[in-house]
XYZ file of C-alpha atoms in Angstrom:
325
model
C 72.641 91.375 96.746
C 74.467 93.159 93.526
C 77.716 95.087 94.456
C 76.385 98.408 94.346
C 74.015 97.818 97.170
C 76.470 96.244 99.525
C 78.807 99.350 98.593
C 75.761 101.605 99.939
C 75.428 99.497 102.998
C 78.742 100.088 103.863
C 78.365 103.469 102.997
C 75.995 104.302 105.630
C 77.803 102.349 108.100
C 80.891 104.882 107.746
C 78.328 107.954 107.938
C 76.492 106.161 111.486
C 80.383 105.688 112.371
C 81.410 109.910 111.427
C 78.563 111.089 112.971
C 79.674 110.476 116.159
C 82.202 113.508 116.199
C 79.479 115.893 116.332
C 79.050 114.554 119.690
C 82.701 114.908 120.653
C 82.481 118.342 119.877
C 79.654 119.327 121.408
C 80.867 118.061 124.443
C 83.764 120.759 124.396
C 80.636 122.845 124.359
C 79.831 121.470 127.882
C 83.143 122.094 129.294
C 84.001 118.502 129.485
C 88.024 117.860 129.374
C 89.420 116.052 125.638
C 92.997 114.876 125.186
C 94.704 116.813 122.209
C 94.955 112.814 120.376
C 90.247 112.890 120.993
C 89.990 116.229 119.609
C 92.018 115.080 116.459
C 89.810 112.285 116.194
C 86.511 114.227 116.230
C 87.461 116.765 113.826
C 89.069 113.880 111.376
C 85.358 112.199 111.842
C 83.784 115.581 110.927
C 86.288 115.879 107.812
C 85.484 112.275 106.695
C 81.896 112.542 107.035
C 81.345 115.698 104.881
C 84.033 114.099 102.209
C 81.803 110.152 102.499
C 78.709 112.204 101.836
C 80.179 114.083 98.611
C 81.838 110.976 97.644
C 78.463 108.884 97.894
C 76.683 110.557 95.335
C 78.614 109.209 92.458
C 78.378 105.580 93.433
C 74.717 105.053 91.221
C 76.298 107.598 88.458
C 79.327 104.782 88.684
C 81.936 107.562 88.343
C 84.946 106.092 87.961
C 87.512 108.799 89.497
C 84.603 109.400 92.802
C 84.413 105.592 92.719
C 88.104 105.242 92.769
C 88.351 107.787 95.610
C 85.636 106.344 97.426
C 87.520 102.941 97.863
C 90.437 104.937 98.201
C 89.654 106.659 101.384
C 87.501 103.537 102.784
C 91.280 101.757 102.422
C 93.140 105.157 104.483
C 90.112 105.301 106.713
C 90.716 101.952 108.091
C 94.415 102.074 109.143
C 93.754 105.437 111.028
C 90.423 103.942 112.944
C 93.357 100.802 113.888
C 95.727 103.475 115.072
C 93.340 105.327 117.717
C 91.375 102.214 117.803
C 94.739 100.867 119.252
C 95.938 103.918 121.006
C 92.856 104.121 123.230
C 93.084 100.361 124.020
C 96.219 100.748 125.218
C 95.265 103.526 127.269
C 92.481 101.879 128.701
C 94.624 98.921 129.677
C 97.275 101.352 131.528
C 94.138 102.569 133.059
C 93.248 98.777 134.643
C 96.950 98.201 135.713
C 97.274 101.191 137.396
C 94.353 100.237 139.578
C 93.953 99.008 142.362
C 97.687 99.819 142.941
C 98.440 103.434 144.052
C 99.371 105.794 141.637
C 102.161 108.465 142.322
C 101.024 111.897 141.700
C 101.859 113.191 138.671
C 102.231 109.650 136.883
C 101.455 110.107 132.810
C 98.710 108.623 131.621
C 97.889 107.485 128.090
C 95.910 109.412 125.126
C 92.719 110.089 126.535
C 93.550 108.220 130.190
C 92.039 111.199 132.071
C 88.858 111.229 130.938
C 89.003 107.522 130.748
C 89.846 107.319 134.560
C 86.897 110.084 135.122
C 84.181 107.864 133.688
C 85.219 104.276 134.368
C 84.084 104.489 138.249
C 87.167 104.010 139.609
C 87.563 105.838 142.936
C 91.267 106.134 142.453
C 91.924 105.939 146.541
C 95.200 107.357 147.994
C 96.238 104.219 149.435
C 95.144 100.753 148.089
C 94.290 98.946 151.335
C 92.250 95.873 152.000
C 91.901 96.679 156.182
C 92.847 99.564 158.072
C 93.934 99.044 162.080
C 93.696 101.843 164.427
C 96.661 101.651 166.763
C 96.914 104.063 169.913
C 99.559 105.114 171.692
C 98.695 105.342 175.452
C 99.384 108.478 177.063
C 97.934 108.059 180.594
C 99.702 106.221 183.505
C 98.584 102.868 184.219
C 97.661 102.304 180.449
C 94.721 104.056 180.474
C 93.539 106.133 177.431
C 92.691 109.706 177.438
C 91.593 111.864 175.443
C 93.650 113.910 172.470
C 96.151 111.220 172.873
C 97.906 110.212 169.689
C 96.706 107.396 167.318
C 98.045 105.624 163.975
C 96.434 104.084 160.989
C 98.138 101.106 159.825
C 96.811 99.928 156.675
C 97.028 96.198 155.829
C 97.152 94.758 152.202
C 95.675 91.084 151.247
C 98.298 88.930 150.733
C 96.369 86.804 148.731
C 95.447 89.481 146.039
C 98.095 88.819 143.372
C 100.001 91.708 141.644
C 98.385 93.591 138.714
C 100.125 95.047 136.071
C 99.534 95.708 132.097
C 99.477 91.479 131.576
C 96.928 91.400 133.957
C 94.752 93.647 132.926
C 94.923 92.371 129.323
C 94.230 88.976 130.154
C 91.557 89.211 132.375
C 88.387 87.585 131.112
C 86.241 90.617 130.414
C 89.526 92.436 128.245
C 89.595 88.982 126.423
C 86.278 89.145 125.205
C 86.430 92.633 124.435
C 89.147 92.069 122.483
C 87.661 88.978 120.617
C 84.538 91.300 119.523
C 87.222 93.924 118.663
C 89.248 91.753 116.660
C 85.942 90.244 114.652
C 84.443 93.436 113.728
C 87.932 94.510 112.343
C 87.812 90.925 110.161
C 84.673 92.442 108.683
C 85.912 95.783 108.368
C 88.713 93.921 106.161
C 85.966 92.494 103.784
C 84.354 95.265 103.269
C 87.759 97.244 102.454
C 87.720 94.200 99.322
C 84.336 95.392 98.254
C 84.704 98.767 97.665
C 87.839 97.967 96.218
C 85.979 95.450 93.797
C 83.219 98.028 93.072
C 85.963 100.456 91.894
C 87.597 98.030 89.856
C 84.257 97.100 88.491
C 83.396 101.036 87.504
C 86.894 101.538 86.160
C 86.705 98.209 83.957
C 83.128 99.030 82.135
C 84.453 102.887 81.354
C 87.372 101.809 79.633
C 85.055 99.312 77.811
C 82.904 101.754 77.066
C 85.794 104.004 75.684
C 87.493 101.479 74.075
C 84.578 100.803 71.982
C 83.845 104.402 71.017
C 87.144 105.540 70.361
C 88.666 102.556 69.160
C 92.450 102.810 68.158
C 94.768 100.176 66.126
C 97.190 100.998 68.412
C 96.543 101.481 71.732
C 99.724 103.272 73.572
C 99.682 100.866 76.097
C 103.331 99.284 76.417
C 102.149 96.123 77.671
C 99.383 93.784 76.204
C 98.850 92.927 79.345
C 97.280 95.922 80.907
C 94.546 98.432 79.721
C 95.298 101.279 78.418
C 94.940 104.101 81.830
C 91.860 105.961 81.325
C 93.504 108.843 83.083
C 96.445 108.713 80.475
C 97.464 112.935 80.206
C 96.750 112.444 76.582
C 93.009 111.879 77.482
C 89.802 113.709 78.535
C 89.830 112.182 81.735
C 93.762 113.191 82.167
C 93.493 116.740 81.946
C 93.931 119.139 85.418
C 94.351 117.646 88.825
C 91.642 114.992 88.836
C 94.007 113.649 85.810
C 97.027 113.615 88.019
C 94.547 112.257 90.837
C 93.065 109.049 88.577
C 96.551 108.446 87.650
C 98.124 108.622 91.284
C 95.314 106.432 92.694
C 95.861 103.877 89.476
C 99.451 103.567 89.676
C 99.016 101.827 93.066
C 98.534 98.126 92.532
C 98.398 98.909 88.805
C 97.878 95.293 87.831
C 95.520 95.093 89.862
C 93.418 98.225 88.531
C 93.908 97.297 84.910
C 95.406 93.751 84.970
C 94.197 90.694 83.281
C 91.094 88.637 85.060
C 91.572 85.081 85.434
C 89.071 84.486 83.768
C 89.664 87.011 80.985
C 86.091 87.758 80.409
C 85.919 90.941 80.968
C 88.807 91.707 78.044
C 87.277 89.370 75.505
C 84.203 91.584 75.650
C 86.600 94.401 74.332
C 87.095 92.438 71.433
C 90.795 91.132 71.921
C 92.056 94.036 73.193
C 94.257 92.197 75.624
C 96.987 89.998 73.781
C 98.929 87.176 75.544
C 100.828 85.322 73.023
C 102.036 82.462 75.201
C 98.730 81.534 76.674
C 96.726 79.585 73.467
C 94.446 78.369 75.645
C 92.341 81.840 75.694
C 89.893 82.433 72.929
C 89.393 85.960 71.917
C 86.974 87.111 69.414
C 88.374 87.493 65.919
C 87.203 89.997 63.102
C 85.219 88.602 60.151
C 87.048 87.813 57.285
C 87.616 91.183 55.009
C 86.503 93.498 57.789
C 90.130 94.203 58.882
C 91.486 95.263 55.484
C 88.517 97.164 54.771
C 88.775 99.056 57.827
C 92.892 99.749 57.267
C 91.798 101.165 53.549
C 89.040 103.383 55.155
C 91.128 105.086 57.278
C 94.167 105.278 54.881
C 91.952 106.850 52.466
C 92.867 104.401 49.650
C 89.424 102.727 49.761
C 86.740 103.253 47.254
C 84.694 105.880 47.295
C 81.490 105.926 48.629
C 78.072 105.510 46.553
C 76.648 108.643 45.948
C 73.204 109.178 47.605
C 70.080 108.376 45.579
C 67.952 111.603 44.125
C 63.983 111.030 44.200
C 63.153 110.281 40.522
C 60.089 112.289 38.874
C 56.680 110.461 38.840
C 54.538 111.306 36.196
C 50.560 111.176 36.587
C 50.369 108.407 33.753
C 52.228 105.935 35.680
C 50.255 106.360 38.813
C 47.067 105.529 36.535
C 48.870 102.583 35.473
C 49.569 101.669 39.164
C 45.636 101.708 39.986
């Protein structure tokens, strides 16, 4: 599988993943009660979807500034999923340890406990009680009992049930497992964050190749041999307007790693030396024919000499095409 079609892949995993806040808010539609932190998440969804889509297009067209963004906002995307992702586990937890002890009225619950207490079949009883006794008060002489007299419920926990709290509820054995699959698909997540970081890097390295070799400079304003030259430089096409100051915001971020050397340096040696590391003689970089570099300095000096003057077609006279038959 080439990197472009695992990019895709995980491409239409985000838009399955967006999609879902359609749902959210047509459930607003239904009259169905949304903490202020779920509503924020739906219409973020909604937002992200509509920007993945847009975004998308330009991954076959191998855009570099859309490719860039694209791996960009995969990268932001996954830090806020971990922050509700985490904020509605925890709430779900307070949920479990606040059952089956009784809850005083009023008690805060977490983002989106409400709902979460409305749908997880808890009955949510007044009094957590494992037997109730009936004890009546006699009221007739002689002990016997008539009626209207006076009786009291005396409820009667199991002393064997242990004490829940937040540790319990964590570390029962179905919140361990959910937690394990959690905690795996978030590994993956993680890989595929250092995909679509590799696909950008990819895109961004053939355009400057491809630059580089059409507009080919003795000196290429870089200040360090060591990096490429930014493709979003202001002095550029590319660096013009606010998707210059976008590419150049989005490149200054692990610069090294955007236009760094590879390891294995093959990459730069296909831009014909480009990259320069005088300590390291162990790399091998291509080196011009003999001739072709002073040549080229005289050409664009002007000093060299001039060129041949074009060839006019010569007159042909009938007697020499008799002669040629």
């Amino acid at each position: 599988m080439s990197l472009r079609t695992g990019v895709e892949l995980i491409v239409l995993t985000i838009l399955v993943n967006k999609i879902t806040g359609f749902y959210g808010i047509l459930a607003l539609a239904t009259g169905y009660h949304v903490s202020p932190l779920q509503l924020s998440m739906y219409i973020y969804s909604i937002i992200a979807l509509f920007l993945t889509v847009y975004l998308a297009r330009y991954i076959r067209k191998q855009d570099p500034l859309r490719c860039l963004a694209l791996a960009w906002f995969y990268a932001i995307d996954t830090v806020v999923n971990a922050a509700y992702t985490a904020a509605f586990g925890i709430a779900w937890f307070l949920v479990l340890a606040q059952h089956p002890h009784e809850r005083a009225p009023g008690s805060a619950d977490g983002p989106g406990g409400k709902m979460i207490g409305d749908t997880s079949g808890f009955t949510d009883p007044k009094y957590n009680v494992s037997q109730v006794d009936v004890v009546a008060k006699p009221a007739g002489a002689g002990g016997v009992v008539t009626a209207g007299q006076e009786a009291v419920a005396v409820g009667s926990g199991d002393g064997g049930f242990p004490a829940a709290g937040l540790g319990s509820a964590v570390f029962q054995s179905g919140s361990v497992m959910s937690i394990t699959v959690i905690s795996a698909l978030w590994a993956v997540r993680l890989y595929f964050v250092v995909v679509m970081l590799a696909y950008a890097r990819n895109v961004l390295r053939q355009h400057i190749m491809m630059t580089s070799a059409s507009q080919y400079t003795l000196h290429t304003g870089n200040p360090s041999d060591e990096l490429a030259e930014n493709p979003f430089a202001a002095d550029r096409d590319e660096g013009r307007g606010w998707k210059g100051r976008l590419g150049r915001a989005m490149v200054s971020v692990g610069r090294e790693y955007w236009l760094g050397r590879d390891e294995d340096g093959e990459w730069m040696r296909g831009m014909g030396g480009k990259f320069r590391n005088s300590t390291n003689k162990n790399t091998t970089t291509l080196q011009p024919a003999p001739g072709v570099g002073e040549r080229e300095r005289r050409r664009r000096s002007g000093t060299g000499p001039p060129a041949p003057p074009p060839q006019l077609p010569r007159p042909v006279s009938l007697e020499s095409i008799r002669d040629a038959h």
